[in-house]
Amino acid sequence: MTRTILLTGGAGFIGSAMVAALAVRGDKVVVLDKLTYAGHRQNIDGIKGTVELVVGDIADGALVTALFAKHAFNAVIHAAAESHVDNSISGSTPFIQTNILGTHMLLEAARNAPRTHDFRFIQVSTDEVYGALGDKGVFTRDTLMQPNSPYAASKASADHLARSWFRTYGLPTIITRCCNNYGPRQHPEKLIPRMIINALKGEKLPVYGEGKQIREWIHADDHARGVLAALDRGVPGEVYHLGSGEEMRNLALVTLLCDLLAKERPGRDYHALITHVADRLGHDYRYALDIESSHRALGFKPSVAFEQGLKDTLRWYLANDAWVETMVNYKGERRAA
Ligand code: NAD
């Protein structure tokens, strides 16, 4: 039976991987995306399947309510967000509006709409809600949320709302928390694309502080698969961790990218471009997720090996300079009146 899924943020980086994963299994996908500077219709243009793009804001109550009235959604996958930590430090307002108020609007619309018996609301979230770790240990699903950046605090707020809409109203929400993502179509503002783009132009590769921070990396296609596993097999009211166990210090990651670039595009000393800059305010030292119980419960295992995935991602950026050019100059699309 064809299922109809409302996917918010589907024109962004991870959202577009989710559109592809849903479309390939025959689901009908209604993408609700504001097309901010981070979301572009070119990210989903070529995807085969039943995909409808609605350009609009998740915080627009009339629009969201009308969408729920028009479609009998089997699920909402809520991936729309303001997603860049640095932007949240320089200006937090859009993070509060989209990540908190927007999530509230969606939860309310879902609560008030007629729903199929198998309806699920997936709140796509992040390991950053937990705060920071030292060299040892992992975040478990019972770890207290102690978010440090405005971005992380806004995502933690949204997670609290999703949990409470389950506990109070019985809306079948499921929260997924994923580690750092990489892959094709990631916005040039983010670490990996930024390093690739700068390196190709012979520009400095700015590494925050000493680059000692540690992140866990997963391919966006694996994140999408994990979210679909949570949609299919997750239990309402639960939290699931999606991760890879692939931890790396930021400086080691940038160095590895330089090694890969030297093989793919020889002729420049990429390593010499690495420059240490003032550290990000409140920069979390390390994130790492306890993934075993979640992956077991969902029957999920990431399939992309980190170094191969990184090489493929690099090759994608090398082959798609027109995409990069478009995104660098793009300021977002205004919603049609
Ligand atoms: P992104 O910035 O690439 O894409 C976000 C998308 O949301 C864009 O298409 C944008 O236009 C859309 N959007 C923003 N505000 C909107 C609004 N008010 N209404 C409708 N659409 C709006 O982000 P991403 O990296 O693809 O992240 C997707 C989701 O995954 C987010 O919820 C993020 O918190 C979560 N996440 C990301 C990572 C990561 O490493 N990137 C890790 C864990 C979780």
mmCIF file with all atom_site columns, N, CA, C and O in Angstrom, residues 7-38:
data_model
loop_
_atom_site.group_PDB
_atom_site.id
_atom_site.type_symbol
_atom_site.label_atom_id
_atom_site.label_alt_id
_atom_site.label_comp_id
_atom_site.label_asym_id
_atom_site.label_entity_id
_atom_site.label_seq_id
_atom_site.pdbx_PDB_ins_code
_atom_site.Cartn_x
_atom_site.Cartn_y
_atom_site.Cartn_z
_atom_site.occupancy
_atom_site.B_iso_or_equiv
_atom_site.pdbx_formal_charge
_atom_site.auth_seq_id
_atom_site.auth_comp_id
_atom_site.auth_asym_id
_atom_site.auth_atom_id
_atom_site.pdbx_PDB_model_num
ATOM 1   N N  . LEU A 1 7  ? 7.391  15.172 4.699  1.00 0.00 ? 7  LEU A N  1
ATOM 2   C CA . LEU A 1 7  ? 8.806  15.294 5.064  1.00 0.00 ? 7  LEU A CA 1
ATOM 3   C C  . LEU A 1 7  ? 9.156  16.779 5.094  1.00 0.00 ? 7  LEU A C  1
ATOM 4   O O  . LEU A 1 7  ? 9.125  17.444 4.059  1.00 0.00 ? 7  LEU A O  1
ATOM 5   N N  . THR A 1 8  ? 9.469  17.294 6.277  1.00 0.00 ? 8  THR A N  1
ATOM 6   C CA . THR A 1 8  ? 9.851  18.709 6.344  1.00 0.00 ? 8  THR A CA 1
ATOM 7   C C  . THR A 1 8  ? 11.366 18.818 6.131  1.00 0.00 ? 8  THR A C  1
ATOM 8   O O  . THR A 1 8  ? 12.122 17.922 6.515  1.00 0.00 ? 8  THR A O  1
ATOM 9   N N  . GLY A 1 9  ? 11.775 19.901 5.468  1.00 0.00 ? 9  GLY A N  1
ATOM 10  C CA . GLY A 1 9  ? 13.208 20.096 5.231  1.00 0.00 ? 9  GLY A CA 1
ATOM 11  C C  . GLY A 1 9  ? 13.780 19.177 4.166  1.00 0.00 ? 9  GLY A C  1
ATOM 12  O O  . GLY A 1 9  ? 14.989 18.957 4.100  1.00 0.00 ? 9  GLY A O  1
ATOM 13  N N  . GLY A 1 10 ? 12.912 18.679 3.289  1.00 0.00 ? 10 GLY A N  1
ATOM 14  C CA . GLY A 1 10 ? 13.350 17.691 2.290  1.00 0.00 ? 10 GLY A CA 1
ATOM 15  C C  . GLY A 1 10 ? 14.240 18.252 1.197  1.00 0.00 ? 10 GLY A C  1
ATOM 16  O O  . GLY A 1 10 ? 14.846 17.480 0.444  1.00 0.00 ? 10 GLY A O  1
ATOM 17  N N  . ALA A 1 11 ? 14.330 19.581 1.085  1.00 0.00 ? 11 ALA A N  1
ATOM 18  C CA . ALA A 1 11 ? 15.207 20.156 0.056  1.00 0.00 ? 11 ALA A CA 1
ATOM 19  C C  . ALA A 1 11 ? 16.596 20.468 0.610  1.00 0.00 ? 11 ALA A C  1
ATOM 20  O O  . ALA A 1 11 ? 17.428 21.044 -0.079 1.00 0.00 ? 11 ALA A O  1
ATOM 21  N N  . GLY A 1 12 ? 16.837 20.076 1.858  1.00 0.00 ? 12 GLY A N  1
ATOM 22  C CA . GLY A 1 12 ? 18.156 20.302 2.459  1.00 0.00 ? 12 GLY A CA 1
ATOM 23  C C  . GLY A 1 12 ? 19.065 19.107 2.245  1.00 0.00 ? 12 GLY A C  1
ATOM 24  O O  . GLY A 1 12 ? 18.775 18.203 1.450  1.00 0.00 ? 12 GLY A O  1
ATOM 25  N N  . PHE A 1 13 ? 20.141 19.083 2.984  1.00 0.00 ? 13 PHE A N  1
ATOM 26  C CA . PHE A 1 13 ? 21.178 18.051 2.825  1.00 0.00 ? 13 PHE A CA 1
ATOM 27  C C  . PHE A 1 13 ? 20.640 16.654 3.197  1.00 0.00 ? 13 PHE A C  1
ATOM 28  O O  . PHE A 1 13 ? 20.505 15.769 2.349  1.00 0.00 ? 13 PHE A O  1
ATOM 29  N N  . ILE A 1 14 ? 20.312 16.443 4.446  1.00 0.00 ? 14 ILE A N  1
ATOM 30  C CA . ILE A 1 14 ? 19.862 15.115 4.886  1.00 0.00 ? 14 ILE A CA 1
ATOM 31  C C  . ILE A 1 14 ? 18.449 14.854 4.376  1.00 0.00 ? 14 ILE A C  1
ATOM 32  O O  . ILE A 1 14 ? 18.117 13.735 3.971  1.00 0.00 ? 14 ILE A O  1
ATOM 33  N N  . GLY A 1 15 ? 17.620 15.907 4.347  1.00 0.00 ? 15 GLY A N  1
ATOM 34  C CA . GLY A 1 15 ? 16.252 15.752 3.863  1.00 0.00 ? 15 GLY A CA 1
ATOM 35  C C  . GLY A 1 15 ? 16.227 15.198 2.453  1.00 0.00 ? 15 GLY A C  1
ATOM 36  O O  . GLY A 1 15 ? 15.410 14.318 2.139  1.00 0.00 ? 15 GLY A O  1
ATOM 37  N N  . SER A 1 16 ? 17.129 15.661 1.594  1.00 0.00 ? 16 SER A N  1
ATOM 38  C CA . SER A 1 16 ? 17.113 15.180 0.202  1.00 0.00 ? 16 SER A CA 1
ATOM 39  C C  . SER A 1 16 ? 17.524 13.708 0.136  1.00 0.00 ? 16 SER A C  1
ATOM 40  O O  . SER A 1 16 ? 17.031 12.964 -0.715 1.00 0.00 ? 16 SER A O  1
ATOM 41  N N  . ALA A 1 17 ? 18.402 13.280 1.039  1.00 0.00 ? 17 ALA A N  1
ATOM 42  C CA . ALA A 1 17 ? 18.740 11.842 1.101  1.00 0.00 ? 17 ALA A CA 1
ATOM 43  C C  . ALA A 1 17 ? 17.512 11.048 1.551  1.00 0.00 ? 17 ALA A C  1
ATOM 44  O O  . ALA A 1 17 ? 17.283 9.920  1.080  1.00 0.00 ? 17 ALA A O  1
ATOM 45  N N  . MET A 1 18 ? 16.709 11.648 2.432  1.00 0.00 ? 18 MET A N  1
ATOM 46  C CA . MET A 1 18 ? 15.491 10.964 2.896  1.00 0.00 ? 18 MET A CA 1
ATOM 47  C C  . MET A 1 18 ? 14.448 10.892 1.784  1.00 0.00 ? 18 MET A C  1
ATOM 48  O O  . MET A 1 18 ? 13.745 9.879  1.649  1.00 0.00 ? 18 MET A O  1
ATOM 49  N N  . VAL A 1 19 ? 14.323 11.967 0.986  1.00 0.00 ? 19 VAL A N  1
ATOM 50  C CA . VAL A 1 19 ? 13.379 11.946 -0.139 1.00 0.00 ? 19 VAL A CA 1
ATOM 51  C C  . VAL A 1 19 ? 13.724 10.770 -1.050 1.00 0.00 ? 19 VAL A C  1
ATOM 52  O O  . VAL A 1 19 ? 12.857 9.978  -1.430 1.00 0.00 ? 19 VAL A O  1
ATOM 53  N N  . ALA A 1 20 ? 15.016 10.649 -1.374 1.00 0.00 ? 20 ALA A N  1
ATOM 54  C CA . ALA A 1 20 ? 15.449 9.569  -2.278 1.00 0.00 ? 20 ALA A CA 1
ATOM 55  C C  . ALA A 1 20 ? 15.128 8.206  -1.674 1.00 0.00 ? 20 ALA A C  1
ATOM 56  O O  . ALA A 1 20 ? 14.617 7.316  -2.370 1.00 0.00 ? 20 ALA A O  1
ATOM 57  N N  . ALA A 1 21 ? 15.405 8.043  -0.378 1.00 0.00 ? 21 ALA A N  1
ATOM 58  C CA . ALA A 1 21 ? 15.176 6.741  0.272  1.00 0.00 ? 21 ALA A CA 1
ATOM 59  C C  . ALA A 1 21 ? 13.683 6.396  0.321  1.00 0.00 ? 21 ALA A C  1
ATOM 60  O O  . ALA A 1 21 ? 13.298 5.236  0.146  1.00 0.00 ? 21 ALA A O  1
ATOM 61  N N  . LEU A 1 22 ? 12.838 7.392  0.544  1.00 0.00 ? 22 LEU A N  1
ATOM 62  C CA . LEU A 1 22 ? 11.391 7.149  0.596  1.00 0.00 ? 22 LEU A CA 1
ATOM 63  C C  . LEU A 1 22 ? 10.843 6.861  -0.802 1.00 0.00 ? 22 LEU A C  1
ATOM 64  O O  . LEU A 1 22 ? 10.038 5.948  -0.990 1.00 0.00 ? 22 LEU A O  1
ATOM 65  N N  . ALA A 1 23 ? 11.302 7.670  -1.771 1.00 0.00 ? 23 ALA A N  1
ATOM 66  C CA . ALA A 1 23 ? 10.772 7.539  -3.134 1.00 0.00 ? 23 ALA A CA 1
ATOM 67  C C  . ALA A 1 23 ? 11.110 6.176  -3.712 1.00 0.00 ? 23 ALA A C  1
ATOM 68  O O  . ALA A 1 23 ? 10.290 5.552  -4.381 1.00 0.00 ? 23 ALA A O  1
ATOM 69  N N  . VAL A 1 24 ? 12.318 5.700  -3.419 1.00 0.00 ? 24 VAL A N  1
ATOM 70  C CA . VAL A 1 24 ? 12.755 4.433  -4.019 1.00 0.00 ? 24 VAL A CA 1
ATOM 71  C C  . VAL A 1 24 ? 11.915 3.273  -3.495 1.00 0.00 ? 24 VAL A C  1
ATOM 72  O O  . VAL A 1 24 ? 11.741 2.262  -4.187 1.00 0.00 ? 24 VAL A O  1
ATOM 73  N N  . ARG A 1 25 ? 11.355 3.390  -2.312 1.00 0.00 ? 25 ARG A N  1
ATOM 74  C CA . ARG A 1 25 ? 10.521 2.276  -1.834 1.00 0.00 ? 25 ARG A CA 1
ATOM 75  C C  . ARG A 1 25 ? 9.035  2.490  -2.130 1.00 0.00 ? 25 ARG A C  1
ATOM 76  O O  . ARG A 1 25 ? 8.189  1.754  -1.656 1.00 0.00 ? 25 ARG A O  1
ATOM 77  N N  . GLY A 1 26 ? 8.741  3.542  -2.896 1.00 0.00 ? 26 GLY A N  1
ATOM 78  C CA . GLY A 1 26 ? 7.380  3.710  -3.412 1.00 0.00 ? 26 GLY A CA 1
ATOM 79  C C  . GLY A 1 26 ? 6.464  4.563  -2.563 1.00 0.00 ? 26 GLY A C  1
ATOM 80  O O  . GLY A 1 26 ? 5.269  4.656  -2.840 1.00 0.00 ? 26 GLY A O  1
ATOM 81  N N  . ASP A 1 27 ? 7.010  5.177  -1.516 1.00 0.00 ? 27 ASP A N  1
ATOM 82  C CA . ASP A 1 27 ? 6.176  6.071  -0.716 1.00 0.00 ? 27 ASP A CA 1
ATOM 83  C C  . ASP A 1 27 ? 5.923  7.374  -1.477 1.00 0.00 ? 27 ASP A C  1
ATOM 84  O O  . ASP A 1 27 ? 6.758  7.817  -2.263 1.00 0.00 ? 27 ASP A O  1
ATOM 85  N N  . LYS A 1 28 ? 4.767  7.976  -1.241 1.00 0.00 ? 28 LYS A N  1
ATOM 86  C CA . LYS A 1 28 ? 4.486  9.301  -1.801 1.00 0.00 ? 28 LYS A CA 1
ATOM 87  C C  . LYS A 1 28 ? 5.025  10.327 -0.804 1.00 0.00 ? 28 LYS A C  1
ATOM 88  O O  . LYS A 1 28 ? 4.701  10.265 0.396  1.00 0.00 ? 28 LYS A O  1
ATOM 89  N N  . VAL A 1 29 ? 5.850  11.253 -1.288 1.00 0.00 ? 29 VAL A N  1
ATOM 90  C CA . VAL A 1 29 ? 6.507  12.190 -0.385 1.00 0.00 ? 29 VAL A CA 1
ATOM 91  C C  . VAL A 1 29 ? 6.018  13.615 -0.646 1.00 0.00 ? 29 VAL A C  1
ATOM 92  O O  . VAL A 1 29 ? 6.107  14.115 -1.766 1.00 0.00 ? 29 VAL A O  1
ATOM 93  N N  . VAL A 1 30 ? 5.482  14.240 0.384  1.00 0.00 ? 30 VAL A N  1
ATOM 94  C CA . VAL A 1 30 ? 5.147  15.660 0.305  1.00 0.00 ? 30 VAL A CA 1
ATOM 95  C C  . VAL A 1 30 ? 6.226  16.391 1.100  1.00 0.00 ? 30 VAL A C  1
ATOM 96  O O  . VAL A 1 30 ? 6.336  16.238 2.313  1.00 0.00 ? 30 VAL A O  1
ATOM 97  N N  . VAL A 1 31 ? 7.046  17.142 0.365  1.00 0.00 ? 31 VAL A N  1
ATOM 98  C CA . VAL A 1 31 ? 8.135  17.876 1.003  1.00 0.00 ? 31 VAL A CA 1
ATOM 99  C C  . VAL A 1 31 ? 7.633  19.271 1.356  1.00 0.00 ? 31 VAL A C  1
ATOM 100 O O  . VAL A 1 31 ? 7.145  19.989 0.484  1.00 0.00 ? 31 VAL A O  1
ATOM 101 N N  . LEU A 1 32 ? 7.728  19.621 2.633  1.00 0.00 ? 32 LEU A N  1
ATOM 102 C CA . LEU A 1 32 ? 7.421  21.000 3.033  1.00 0.00 ? 32 LEU A CA 1
ATOM 103 C C  . LEU A 1 32 ? 8.744  21.659 3.388  1.00 0.00 ? 32 LEU A C  1
ATOM 104 O O  . LEU A 1 32 ? 9.405  21.251 4.345  1.00 0.00 ? 32 LEU A O  1
ATOM 105 N N  . ASP A 1 33 ? 9.121  22.640 2.591  1.00 0.00 ? 33 ASP A N  1
ATOM 106 C CA . ASP A 1 33 ? 10.429 23.272 2.796  1.00 0.00 ? 33 ASP A CA 1
ATOM 107 C C  . ASP A 1 33 ? 10.331 24.757 2.475  1.00 0.00 ? 33 ASP A C  1
ATOM 108 O O  . ASP A 1 33 ? 9.755  25.150 1.464  1.00 0.00 ? 33 ASP A O  1
ATOM 109 N N  . LYS A 1 34 ? 10.915 25.552 3.335  1.00 0.00 ? 34 LYS A N  1
ATOM 110 C CA . LYS A 1 34 ? 10.877 27.010 3.164  1.00 0.00 ? 34 LYS A CA 1
ATOM 111 C C  . LYS A 1 34 ? 11.864 27.489 2.102  1.00 0.00 ? 34 LYS A C  1
ATOM 112 O O  . LYS A 1 34 ? 11.836 28.638 1.691  1.00 0.00 ? 34 LYS A O  1
ATOM 113 N N  . LEU A 1 35 ? 12.741 26.599 1.689  1.00 0.00 ? 35 LEU A N  1
ATOM 114 C CA . LEU A 1 35 ? 13.832 26.958 0.769  1.00 0.00 ? 35 LEU A CA 1
ATOM 115 C C  . LEU A 1 35 ? 14.580 28.177 1.310  1.00 0.00 ? 35 LEU A C  1
ATOM 116 O O  . LEU A 1 35 ? 14.613 29.230 0.675  1.00 0.00 ? 35 LEU A O  1
ATOM 117 N N  . THR A 1 36 ? 15.126 28.009 2.492  1.00 0.00 ? 36 THR A N  1
ATOM 118 C CA . THR A 1 36 ? 16.020 29.029 3.055  1.00 0.00 ? 36 THR A CA 1
ATOM 119 C C  . THR A 1 36 ? 17.331 28.949 2.282  1.00 0.00 ? 36 THR A C  1
ATOM 120 O O  . THR A 1 36 ? 17.444 28.167 1.327  1.00 0.00 ? 36 THR A O  1
ATOM 121 N N  . TYR A 1 37 ? 18.335 29.673 2.729  1.00 0.00 ? 37 TYR A N  1
ATOM 122 C CA . TYR A 1 37 ? 19.643 29.615 2.062  1.00 0.00 ? 37 TYR A CA 1
ATOM 123 C C  . TYR A 1 37 ? 20.166 28.171 2.005  1.00 0.00 ? 37 TYR A C  1
ATOM 124 O O  . TYR A 1 37 ? 21.005 27.832 1.177  1.00 0.00 ? 37 TYR A O  1
ATOM 125 N N  . ALA A 1 38 ? 19.663 27.289 2.892  1.00 0.00 ? 38 ALA A N  1
ATOM 126 C CA . ALA A 1 38 ? 20.210 25.928 3.003  1.00 0.00 ? 38 ALA A CA 1
ATOM 127 C C  . ALA A 1 38 ? 19.445 24.907 2.179  1.00 0.00 ? 38 ALA A C  1
ATOM 128 O O  . ALA A 1 38 ? 19.930 23.791 1.969  1.00 0.00 ? 38 ALA A O  1
#
